[in-house]
Amino acid sequence: MNGLELVTATFARQNRRASFMPYFPVGYPDYATSLDILAGLAGAGADALEIGMPFSDPIADGPTLQAASQVALHNGITIVDCLRAVQELRTRGVTIPLLMMGYYNPILAYDEARFVQAAVEAGASGFIVPDLPPDESAGFSALTQQAGVAFPQFVAPTSSPERIQLAGERARGFIYLVSVTGVTGARTALSADLASLISRVQQITRQPVVVGFGISTPEKAREVGALADGVIIGSKLVSLAAEGPDAVVTFARQVRQALDA
Amino acid sequence: MVMSIPDERGYYGAFGGRFVPETIIPALEELTEAYAEFKSQASFQAELAHLHQTYTGRPTPLSHAARLSAHLGGAQIYLKREDLAHSGAHKINNALGQALMAQKMGKRRIIAETGAGQHGVATATACALLGLECVVYMGSVDMARQQPNVFRMRLLGAEVRPVESGSRTLKDAINEAMRDWVTNVNTTFYLLGSALGPHPYPLVVRDFQAIIGQEARQQILERIGQLPDLCIACVGGGSNAIGLFHAFREDENVQLIGVEAGGLGIESGKHAARFADDRRARPGVLHGTRSFILQDDYGQVLETHSISAGLDYPSVGPEHAYLRSLGRTEYTYATDEAALEAFQMLCEFEGIIPALESAHAVAEAIRRAPTLSKEAVLLLNLSGRGDKDLDTVLKALEQRRA
């Protein structure tokens, strides 16, 4: 199975429960701990992992992930360390899809083609690039297609039916549905319009719909999981990391149980 | 020779584009459509022209820097006096234009970023004039070194929000303004201040600033019956420079020269010279556009340094990168030291206190003029006035004496 097939098989819902994809950045609070946490999340029942790659100017991120990114950069973490993290997770026996998530400039600086090749060799299953919309991603998309890996596309509450259609056509793996008009970060309440947004997307595209941004409790994860094919949680896990890796993994288990209930 | 730019996707050759999160793509599409309409709408253009005439103080004068020219013993230096535009810099040209658009689009909340504070002041001014709510993001480092402008913005009714992330300068203020826009995009108009960012901003800002060059070209033809031999402007994001250059783009005998912030020198790495430092600057993507960026080997954006907050930015507008790739424009730099000396010389010889940003352009004029004949004509965009910089200059001069 190539990366795309692995991702598609994971998120295609069929009659199963919603999938759970935690996000955690490489290098926060340090490289070794972030690797332990990512491996722990896989062990806690995650269906896929989103491997965060730090960037100096993360415009789609709220304060929690900005701060984590700065810590990682301060620790000297580069895109090369992120590739190494993917490889080490595979060595440790993690078999679920690993999606590398990061902004475009470090990928450009590495060289897009070389990066995709290196990532696939390391064991990555796909890429999520928030500042590379379909309008700008023809070249990168072709590279990921040749490599047989996933390249999900974003849909936001502001997306028109035409934009949702475009995302549906370009997405490989799933649609990453941004649940709120805003940046990443834990929120106390979910958008009241989320249900209608999810069904709007489902009417336009048959791609799996995975929802992220703002989900911060197992209860909210269950609510979203009842409507969508998958749930992404990031900022909440990063803020829990202050209490140690166990707190992150324990929380992930609770999310898993909530989604399975 | 210069093609119809940008193309439909906002590209200037290999530069430009729209590299932003999906959430704000619809707002950029809306802005692109609205702008196309306003651009060709006679009533909008007439209203803006009337405001510029009765409020901004346009046309701004063209001054012959006679004593400075004589002292340097070469080219005749003419100054386009954007420092005399209301609120003290060229920034008002764009701020009024965009604020008027926002008002007509029904967006009552305006956000802006600012470095030196000139764009923030201009935006706060335009919002006060048009009755719009105004929030300005400013790096806390910049707030400390441009305190008078912080006070001005607050007097004008704007809320100034300090930005504590990253290098706490212009780059981070833009990040924070973009995050605000991503969050409040349905009600908010992002009034971007330089010829950068995602399409259509580089186009919108250039068009609103093009009035600088249009006036200056006409003024110099009327005054001396010939075009300048060279045009000089400082380049941070590049809005005053593109505003001056645009009217001269097809005058092939007019040399167009942009001056970047050389800080403590190129080798030191403490500068904001995106074109001069080919070791640290490469094409990349920052703030929604593809252009030259000061970055490390791994694509992380570098912190910059300049004595002038308005030039302290790691990237540059995409049209500058494009014009340079064609060979139509050239770029050089002035160090903090050279800018300080130029600042003092313009004060002493012409009775004009320039903004530290504009003093970089003055420094290049001082360097070039003696190498040219007395018949040569050098047109310099004096983009802003220097009241805001007095504290910085005082400290720098004291430090030098010590």
XYZ file of C-alpha atoms in Angstrom:
663
model
C 0.000 0.000 0.000
C 1.391 3.447 -0.848
C 0.920 6.511 1.348
C -2.212 7.698 -0.378
C -3.877 4.290 -0.171
C -2.972 4.053 3.503
C -4.491 7.480 4.224
C -7.586 6.793 2.156
C -8.160 3.443 3.867
C -7.770 5.107 7.260
C -10.170 7.965 6.747
C -12.803 6.392 4.510
C -15.430 6.007 7.155
C -17.611 3.218 5.840
C -19.393 1.949 8.921
C -16.613 2.533 11.389
C -16.182 5.171 14.062
C -14.587 8.513 13.262
C -10.825 8.584 12.942
C -8.573 10.466 15.321
C -5.536 12.359 14.059
C -3.544 14.184 16.745
C -1.120 16.931 15.765
C 2.163 17.404 17.565
C 5.174 19.516 16.547
C 8.663 18.060 16.243
C 11.078 19.641 18.725
C 8.611 20.713 21.398
C 9.499 20.824 24.221
C 12.590 19.099 22.781
C 13.274 16.593 20.017
C 13.398 13.422 22.144
C 10.256 14.260 24.123
C 8.299 15.174 20.999
C 9.225 11.832 19.481
C 8.124 9.990 22.632
C 4.835 11.875 22.592
C 4.191 11.119 18.911
C 4.933 7.418 19.496
C 2.754 7.515 22.609
C -0.122 9.031 20.633
C 0.120 6.189 18.128
C 0.000 3.753 21.034
C -3.009 5.524 22.524
C -5.132 4.670 19.520
C -4.533 7.475 17.038
C -5.484 6.491 13.483
C -2.935 8.845 11.919
C -0.415 11.413 13.117
C 0.076 14.945 11.951
C 3.787 15.730 12.352
C 4.216 19.471 12.858
C 7.205 21.173 11.259
C 8.146 24.458 12.932
C 8.197 27.766 11.039
C 9.223 31.264 12.066
C 6.039 32.911 10.764
C 3.038 30.613 11.219
C 0.162 32.879 10.125
C -2.570 30.258 10.508
C -1.641 29.441 14.102
C -2.823 30.825 17.417
C -0.587 31.602 20.410
C -0.154 27.982 21.608
C 1.284 26.608 18.376
C 3.233 29.826 17.692
C 4.988 29.463 21.031
C 5.696 25.766 20.419
C 7.129 26.599 17.018
C 9.436 29.191 18.554
C 10.631 26.746 21.199
C 11.355 24.143 18.529
C 13.275 26.652 16.406
C 15.155 27.791 19.480
C 16.103 24.133 19.977
C 17.629 24.217 16.498
C 15.003 22.018 14.897
C 15.016 22.078 11.086
C 13.059 20.351 8.363
C 15.843 17.751 8.304
C 15.031 16.822 11.927
C 11.374 16.464 10.930
C 12.333 13.959 8.241
C 14.444 12.126 10.808
C 11.472 12.062 13.216
C 9.308 10.332 10.623
C 12.000 7.763 10.002
C 12.500 7.096 13.724
C 8.757 6.663 14.271
C 8.733 4.010 11.537
C 11.761 2.351 13.138
C 9.885 2.276 16.433
C 7.146 0.311 14.704
C 4.554 3.022 14.086
C 2.542 1.855 11.062
C -0.338 4.370 10.926
C -0.286 7.204 8.327
C 2.176 10.000 9.089
C 1.275 13.339 7.529
C 3.900 16.054 7.621
C 2.319 19.426 8.316
C 4.111 22.732 7.787
C 4.359 26.008 5.930
C 5.619 26.264 2.385
C 8.863 28.235 2.675
C 10.974 25.596 4.463
C 9.798 23.053 1.858
C 10.811 25.446 -0.931
C 14.153 26.086 0.717
C 14.828 22.327 0.912
C 13.638 21.978 -2.716
C 10.128 20.648 -3.250
C 11.035 17.615 -5.322
C 13.915 16.559 -3.069
C 11.747 17.077 -0.009
C 8.895 14.901 -1.246
C 11.356 12.189 -2.182
C 13.179 12.338 1.145
C 9.931 12.333 3.094
C 8.544 9.323 1.264
C 11.805 7.462 1.794
C 11.593 8.295 5.486
C 8.101 6.846 5.611
C 5.764 9.852 5.298
C 2.294 9.185 3.936
C 1.366 12.711 2.881
C 1.659 16.468 3.352
C -0.524 19.227 4.744
C 0.566 22.759 3.793
C -1.763 25.487 5.089
C -0.386 28.358 3.010
C -0.462 26.443 -0.254
C -4.056 26.655 -1.545
C -5.138 24.858 -4.746
C -4.502 28.101 -6.663
C -0.764 27.796 -5.982
C -0.170 24.074 -5.524
C -0.204 22.601 -9.041
C 3.521 21.864 -8.961
C 3.682 20.476 -5.446
C 0.496 18.508 -5.992
C 1.981 16.825 -9.075
C 5.071 15.844 -7.083
C 2.980 14.244 -4.338
C 0.848 12.470 -6.924
C 3.924 10.968 -8.599
C 5.135 9.865 -5.183
C 1.776 8.239 -4.400
C 1.183 10.125 -1.163
C -1.737 12.099 0.262
C -2.180 15.849 -0.209
C -5.360 16.909 1.617
C -6.935 20.283 0.809
C -8.482 22.788 3.161
C -12.073 23.981 3.285
C -13.039 26.851 5.608
C -16.385 28.248 6.782
C -15.809 31.080 4.297
C -15.328 28.754 1.295
C -17.850 29.185 -1.513
C -19.453 26.104 -3.147
C -17.005 26.616 -6.036
C -14.035 26.570 -3.653
C -15.365 23.445 -1.895
C -15.726 21.784 -5.278
C -12.154 22.773 -6.195
C -10.838 21.410 -2.894
C -12.762 18.187 -3.488
C -11.231 17.766 -6.923
C -7.686 18.514 -5.773
C -7.657 16.767 -2.410
C -5.969 13.405 -2.214
C -6.771 11.552 0.996
C -9.342 13.797 2.634
C -10.722 17.307 3.087
C -9.238 19.161 6.071
C -12.231 21.138 7.268
C -11.350 24.188 9.349
C -14.152 24.282 11.921
C -13.998 27.988 12.687
C -13.205 31.226 10.907
C -9.921 31.762 12.701
C -6.512 30.430 13.646
C -5.608 27.215 15.462
C -6.192 27.020 19.211
C -8.388 25.431 21.839
C -11.866 26.936 22.120
C -14.592 26.401 24.675
C -17.485 26.171 22.232
C -17.857 24.755 18.753
C -19.309 26.840 15.971
C -23.096 26.472 15.860
C -22.862 26.239 12.090
C -20.419 23.335 12.078
C -23.064 20.692 11.382
C -24.411 22.570 8.377
C -20.891 23.291 7.160
C -19.994 19.592 7.305
C -23.129 18.583 5.446
C -22.545 21.304 2.846
C -19.104 19.863 2.162
C -20.439 16.301 2.102
C -23.025 17.278 -0.505
C -20.387 18.700 -2.811
C -17.582 16.147 -2.461
C -17.364 12.467 -1.602
C -13.932 12.849 -0.011
C -13.682 12.015 3.697
C -14.144 15.127 5.846
C -11.710 15.537 8.743
C -12.356 18.440 11.106
C -9.719 20.483 12.913
C -9.164 23.810 14.748
C -10.641 24.496 18.154
C -11.486 20.972 19.366
C -10.253 20.695 22.951
C -12.222 18.056 24.898
C -13.190 14.400 24.390
C -16.850 15.494 24.441
C -16.355 17.968 21.596
C -14.389 15.337 19.700
C -17.341 12.959 20.042
C -19.797 15.618 18.849
C -17.697 16.312 15.780
C -16.958 12.616 15.268
C -20.677 11.930 15.021
C -20.863 14.238 12.010
C -17.503 13.897 10.262
C -15.058 11.166 9.228
C -12.292 12.301 11.487
C -11.148 14.707 14.180
C -7.856 16.616 14.508
C -6.596 17.934 17.861
C -3.391 19.950 18.155
C -3.219 22.996 20.426
C -4.800 21.177 23.367
C -2.147 18.456 23.193
C 0.637 21.021 22.987
C -0.613 22.854 26.068
C -0.919 19.533 27.945
C 2.710 18.774 27.134
C 3.654 21.293 29.831
C 2.471 18.660 32.324
C 4.603 15.985 30.703
C 4.214 13.378 27.959
C 1.890 11.203 30.059
C -0.732 13.946 30.258
C -0.805 14.152 26.471
C -1.117 10.414 25.994
C -3.769 10.062 28.718
C -5.855 12.774 27.075
C -5.500 11.044 23.695
C -6.808 7.806 25.225
C -9.840 9.697 26.526
C -10.497 11.097 23.067
C -10.168 7.629 21.596
C -12.694 6.239 24.098
C -15.082 9.120 23.451
C -14.936 8.509 19.712
C -15.468 4.750 20.187
C -18.369 5.112 22.624
C 8.784 46.440 -22.720
C 7.219 45.923 -19.287
C 4.258 43.576 -19.806
C 0.793 44.060 -18.453
C 1.444 43.150 -14.865
C 0.396 41.505 -12.721
C -1.400 38.665 -14.530
C -4.789 37.370 -13.404
C -3.252 35.280 -10.643
C -1.318 38.211 -9.290
C 2.046 37.203 -10.725
C 4.805 39.589 -11.708
C 6.876 37.178 -13.724
C 8.003 34.533 -11.242
C 7.009 36.652 -8.232
C 3.745 37.412 -6.429
C 0.761 35.078 -6.127
C -1.557 34.272 -3.265
C -0.022 31.920 -0.676
C -2.529 32.168 2.159
C -4.802 29.924 4.221
C -8.066 28.990 2.507
C -10.079 31.020 5.040
C -9.035 34.351 3.541
C -8.993 33.381 -0.140
C -12.661 34.400 -0.570
C -11.915 37.814 0.974
C -9.014 38.305 -1.439
C -11.293 37.357 -4.329
C -13.882 39.855 -3.094
C -11.235 42.558 -2.775
C -9.865 41.820 -6.243
C -13.322 42.192 -7.776
C -14.170 45.307 -5.801
C -10.869 46.906 -6.669
C -11.305 46.251 -10.389
C -14.639 48.045 -10.158
C -13.350 51.039 -8.177
C -10.351 51.390 -10.448
C -12.522 52.095 -13.455
C -15.276 53.901 -11.569
C -15.091 57.632 -12.315
C -17.059 58.647 -9.202
C -14.696 56.731 -6.868
C -11.599 58.168 -8.494
C -13.081 61.677 -8.381
C -13.940 61.335 -4.698
C -10.422 60.149 -3.876
C -8.855 62.922 -5.964
C -11.024 65.482 -4.163
C -9.897 64.145 -0.765
C -6.274 64.250 -1.854
C -6.650 67.839 -3.013
C -8.641 69.159 -0.050
C -7.311 66.983 2.776
C -4.012 65.264 1.933
C -2.542 68.416 0.429
C -1.836 67.054 -3.035
C -0.112 67.695 -5.256
C 2.884 67.743 -2.950
C 5.637 70.145 -4.068
C 8.790 69.350 -5.961
C 11.735 71.144 -4.337
C 15.102 71.823 -5.922
C 17.721 71.003 -3.296
C 19.927 73.805 -4.586
C 22.360 74.211 -1.695
C 22.867 70.477 -1.237
C 23.390 70.049 -5.006
C 25.905 72.899 -5.095
C 27.743 71.518 -2.074
C 28.030 68.075 -3.651
C 29.149 69.666 -6.909
C 27.345 67.333 -9.288
C 23.796 66.460 -10.299
C 20.866 68.714 -9.533
C 18.801 67.022 -6.845
C 15.035 67.446 -6.834
C 12.944 66.265 -3.899
C 9.388 64.991 -4.263
C 7.988 66.235 -0.989
C 5.834 63.381 0.302
C 6.952 64.504 3.759
C 4.505 67.366 3.284
C 1.510 65.094 2.684
C -0.940 65.136 5.579
C 0.129 62.796 8.396
C 3.734 63.144 7.334
C 4.453 60.537 4.696
C 3.362 58.976 1.426
C 1.457 56.326 3.390
C -1.711 58.447 3.384
C -2.076 57.984 -0.417
C -2.755 54.297 0.022
C -4.513 54.497 3.378
C -7.140 56.940 2.107
C -7.660 54.937 -1.061
C -8.169 51.636 0.732
C -10.232 53.162 3.555
C -12.566 54.701 1.005
C -12.915 51.285 -0.625
C -13.648 49.691 2.738
C -16.320 52.264 3.481
C -18.013 51.602 0.152
C -17.754 47.838 0.637
C -19.580 48.204 3.955
C -16.633 47.057 6.097
C -16.623 49.173 9.236
C -13.668 47.581 11.032
C -10.198 48.320 9.693
C -7.008 46.547 10.748
C -3.473 47.473 9.771
C 0.126 46.612 10.556
C 2.797 49.206 11.026
C 6.584 49.303 11.337
C 7.725 52.909 11.726
C 4.178 53.863 12.583
C 3.700 55.976 9.466
C 1.252 53.537 7.893
C -0.491 53.157 11.243
C -0.831 56.913 11.601
C -2.061 57.239 8.016
C -4.618 54.490 8.556
C -5.787 55.959 11.864
C -6.087 59.324 10.110
C -8.129 57.929 7.220
C -10.371 56.014 9.645
C -11.001 59.135 11.731
C -11.864 61.053 8.577
C -14.249 58.401 7.292
C -15.681 57.289 10.638
C -14.275 53.739 10.680
C -13.083 51.601 13.592
C -9.283 51.146 13.539
C -6.974 48.546 15.099
C -3.233 48.768 14.417
C -0.751 45.953 15.130
C 2.767 47.082 15.958
C 5.792 45.159 17.187
C 6.740 46.125 20.725
C 10.329 46.877 19.621
C 8.964 49.332 17.076
C 6.571 50.830 19.631
C 9.543 51.628 21.837
C 11.525 53.341 19.086
C 8.599 55.190 17.495
C 6.719 56.379 20.554
C 5.462 59.654 19.062
C 3.624 57.714 16.386
C 2.049 55.398 18.962
C 0.712 58.450 20.767
C -0.484 59.940 17.470
C -2.413 56.809 16.534
C -4.098 56.723 19.926
C -5.010 60.410 19.676
C -6.572 59.658 16.310
C -8.823 57.098 17.941
C -7.027 53.921 16.902
C -6.367 50.978 19.166
C -2.667 50.047 19.023
C -2.051 46.392 19.848
C 1.535 45.477 20.784
C 2.917 42.362 19.093
C 5.238 40.306 21.277
C 5.912 37.356 18.976
C 9.037 36.678 16.915
C 11.317 39.662 16.391
C 8.545 42.062 17.560
C 8.935 44.243 14.457
C 7.057 44.806 11.196
C 7.182 41.174 10.059
C 5.470 40.022 13.238
C 2.931 42.845 13.073
C 1.942 41.555 9.636
C 1.644 38.002 11.007
C -0.652 39.243 13.745
C -2.757 41.390 11.405
C -3.189 38.365 9.126
C -4.290 36.240 12.093
C -6.825 38.892 13.048
C -8.055 38.936 9.449
C -8.344 35.139 9.334
C -10.495 35.372 12.468
C -12.655 38.397 11.622
C -12.632 38.252 7.846
C -16.390 38.603 7.501
C -16.502 42.037 9.126
C -12.987 43.357 8.714
C -10.987 45.087 6.002
C -7.229 44.527 6.137
C -5.626 47.806 5.095
C -2.161 46.597 4.113
C 0.424 49.347 3.970
C 3.095 48.266 1.533
C 3.276 46.812 -1.960
C 3.502 43.265 -0.644
C 1.288 40.488 0.658
C -1.093 38.287 -1.337
C -2.683 39.428 -4.590
C -4.281 41.960 -5.057
C -2.459 43.999 -2.388
C 0.786 44.667 -4.312
C -1.354 45.954 -7.197
C -3.753 48.007 -5.066
C -0.967 49.666 -3.093
C 1.118 50.390 -6.180
C -1.841 51.983 -7.947
C -2.730 54.203 -4.982
C 0.929 55.228 -4.628
C 1.460 55.782 -8.361
C 0.225 59.345 -7.873
C 3.709 60.173 -6.514
C 5.421 59.466 -9.813
C 2.600 60.856 -11.933
C 2.818 64.212 -10.173
C 6.615 64.258 -10.039
C 6.975 63.427 -13.727
C 4.642 66.244 -14.710
C 6.220 68.678 -12.243
C 9.775 68.126 -13.407
C 8.781 68.399 -17.065
C 7.050 71.703 -16.321
C 9.943 72.965 -14.205
C 12.967 72.098 -16.350
C 11.506 70.667 -19.539
C 13.198 67.290 -19.225
C 12.900 63.967 -17.475
C 15.282 63.098 -14.645
C 18.314 60.962 -15.381
C 17.682 58.896 -12.317
C 14.979 58.330 -9.711
C 15.937 57.256 -6.220
C 13.722 55.920 -3.424
C 14.186 53.848 -0.302
C 12.790 50.292 -0.292
C 11.396 48.475 2.721
C 8.297 46.716 1.433
C 8.712 49.104 -1.446
C 5.528 51.183 -1.700
C 7.021 54.662 -2.027
C 9.581 53.379 -4.522
C 7.063 51.578 -6.715
C 4.826 54.643 -6.464
C 7.624 56.824 -7.837
C 8.941 54.316 -10.389
C 5.616 53.368 -11.948
C 5.159 56.575 -13.963
C 8.710 56.279 -15.314
C 8.654 52.568 -16.159
C 8.553 53.176 -19.902
C 11.024 56.078 -19.904
C 13.959 53.900 -20.792
C 16.548 56.597 -20.222
C 15.466 57.149 -16.647
C 17.438 54.969 -14.259
C 15.352 53.645 -11.363
C 17.270 52.992 -8.154
C 15.957 51.484 -4.931
C 17.880 51.825 -1.674
C 17.625 49.104 0.954
C 18.614 49.258 4.598
C 22.251 48.230 4.906
C 22.105 48.359 8.709
C 25.506 47.652 10.218
C 26.850 46.440 6.873
C 26.104 43.436 4.655
C 28.838 41.189 6.105
C 27.521 41.742 9.634
C 24.229 40.095 8.704
C 22.516 42.865 10.654
C 20.627 44.589 7.849
C 17.497 44.380 5.725
C 19.101 44.256 2.276
C 17.198 41.544 0.409
C 18.890 42.161 -2.921
C 22.404 42.982 -1.760
C 22.978 39.862 0.353
C 22.892 36.884 -1.985
C 24.181 34.619 0.749
C 21.164 35.126 3.024
C 18.447 36.192 0.569
C 16.728 33.852 -1.875
C 13.300 33.715 -3.495
C 10.736 32.206 -1.155
C 7.251 32.678 0.213
C 6.384 34.978 3.120
C 3.171 36.829 3.947
C 1.325 35.415 0.988
C 3.708 36.354 -1.792
C 6.723 34.920 -3.583
C 9.659 37.303 -3.527
C 13.180 37.664 -2.194
C 13.439 36.786 1.497
C 16.261 36.908 4.011
C 16.241 33.363 5.351
C 18.491 30.689 6.786
C 19.509 27.500 4.960
C 16.347 25.780 6.186
C 13.822 28.403 5.070
C 13.321 30.060 8.454
C 12.912 33.805 8.067
C 15.796 35.801 9.521
C 15.518 38.740 11.854
C 16.582 42.006 10.284
C 18.149 45.189 11.539
C 17.850 48.807 10.499
C 18.000 52.106 12.311
C 14.732 52.840 10.501
C 11.762 50.741 11.577
C 10.054 51.258 8.231
C 12.783 49.440 6.285
C 13.275 46.681 8.848
C 11.585 43.865 6.913
C 12.950 40.542 5.590
C 11.082 40.506 2.276
C 10.298 43.001 -0.464
C 7.325 43.637 -2.757
C 7.113 41.164 -5.673
C 7.037 43.848 -8.364
C 10.476 45.049 -7.264
C 11.822 41.503 -7.598
C 10.270 41.351 -11.054
C 11.530 44.738 -12.284
C 14.985 43.809 -11.026
C 14.871 40.483 -12.875
C 14.157 42.462 -16.065
C 17.040 44.792 -15.350
C 14.624 47.745 -15.310
C 15.437 48.704 -11.718
C 18.597 48.392 -9.687
C 19.030 48.191 -5.936
C 21.712 49.330 -3.611
C 21.870 49.930 0.111
C 22.786 52.575 2.660
C 24.074 51.704 6.120
C 22.672 53.136 9.358
C 25.739 55.353 9.477
C 25.294 56.692 5.944
C 21.594 57.328 6.586
C 22.406 59.270 9.752
C 24.898 61.464 7.925
C 22.427 62.069 5.123
C 19.754 62.914 7.698
C 21.995 65.629 9.139
C 23.060 66.975 5.763
C 19.510 67.425 4.538
C 18.671 69.252 7.766
C 21.639 71.580 7.461
C 21.598 72.307 3.740
C 17.883 72.292 2.955
C 16.035 72.891 6.214
C 14.223 69.590 5.869
C 14.173 66.905 8.553
C 13.652 63.651 6.654
C 12.344 60.370 7.973
C 15.191 57.933 8.638
C 13.695 55.712 5.926
C 13.916 58.523 3.364
C 17.412 59.402 4.627
C 18.581 56.112 3.038
C 17.548 57.472 -0.365
C 19.231 60.782 0.470
C 22.434 58.891 1.299
C 22.477 57.316 -2.139
C 21.858 60.705 -3.759
C 24.781 62.133 -1.788
C 26.956 59.267 -2.978
C 25.951 59.534 -6.624
C 25.506 63.246 -7.246
C 29.240 64.133 -7.204
C 29.920 61.474 -9.850
C 27.446 63.102 -12.248
C 27.587 66.294 -14.302
C 25.956 69.518 -13.122
C 23.380 69.111 -15.891
C 22.309 65.693 -14.658
C 18.972 65.557 -12.834
C 18.340 63.313 -9.874
C 14.772 62.921 -8.601
C 14.513 61.671 -5.042
C 11.346 60.623 -3.259
C 11.427 62.217 0.163
C 8.854 59.756 1.419
C 8.341 61.081 4.946
C 9.290 63.604 7.558
C 11.529 62.874 10.497
C 9.787 64.199 13.602
C 9.120 60.629 14.701
C 12.843 59.844 14.538
C 14.286 62.676 16.615
C 14.718 60.488 19.670
C 16.455 57.718 17.704
C 18.754 60.194 15.970
C 19.607 61.973 19.215
C 20.598 58.682 20.845
C 22.604 57.556 17.807
C 24.504 60.839 17.649
C 25.240 60.743 21.380
C 26.495 57.188 21.018
C 28.759 58.228 18.185
C 30.238 61.060 20.196
C 30.860 58.818 23.183
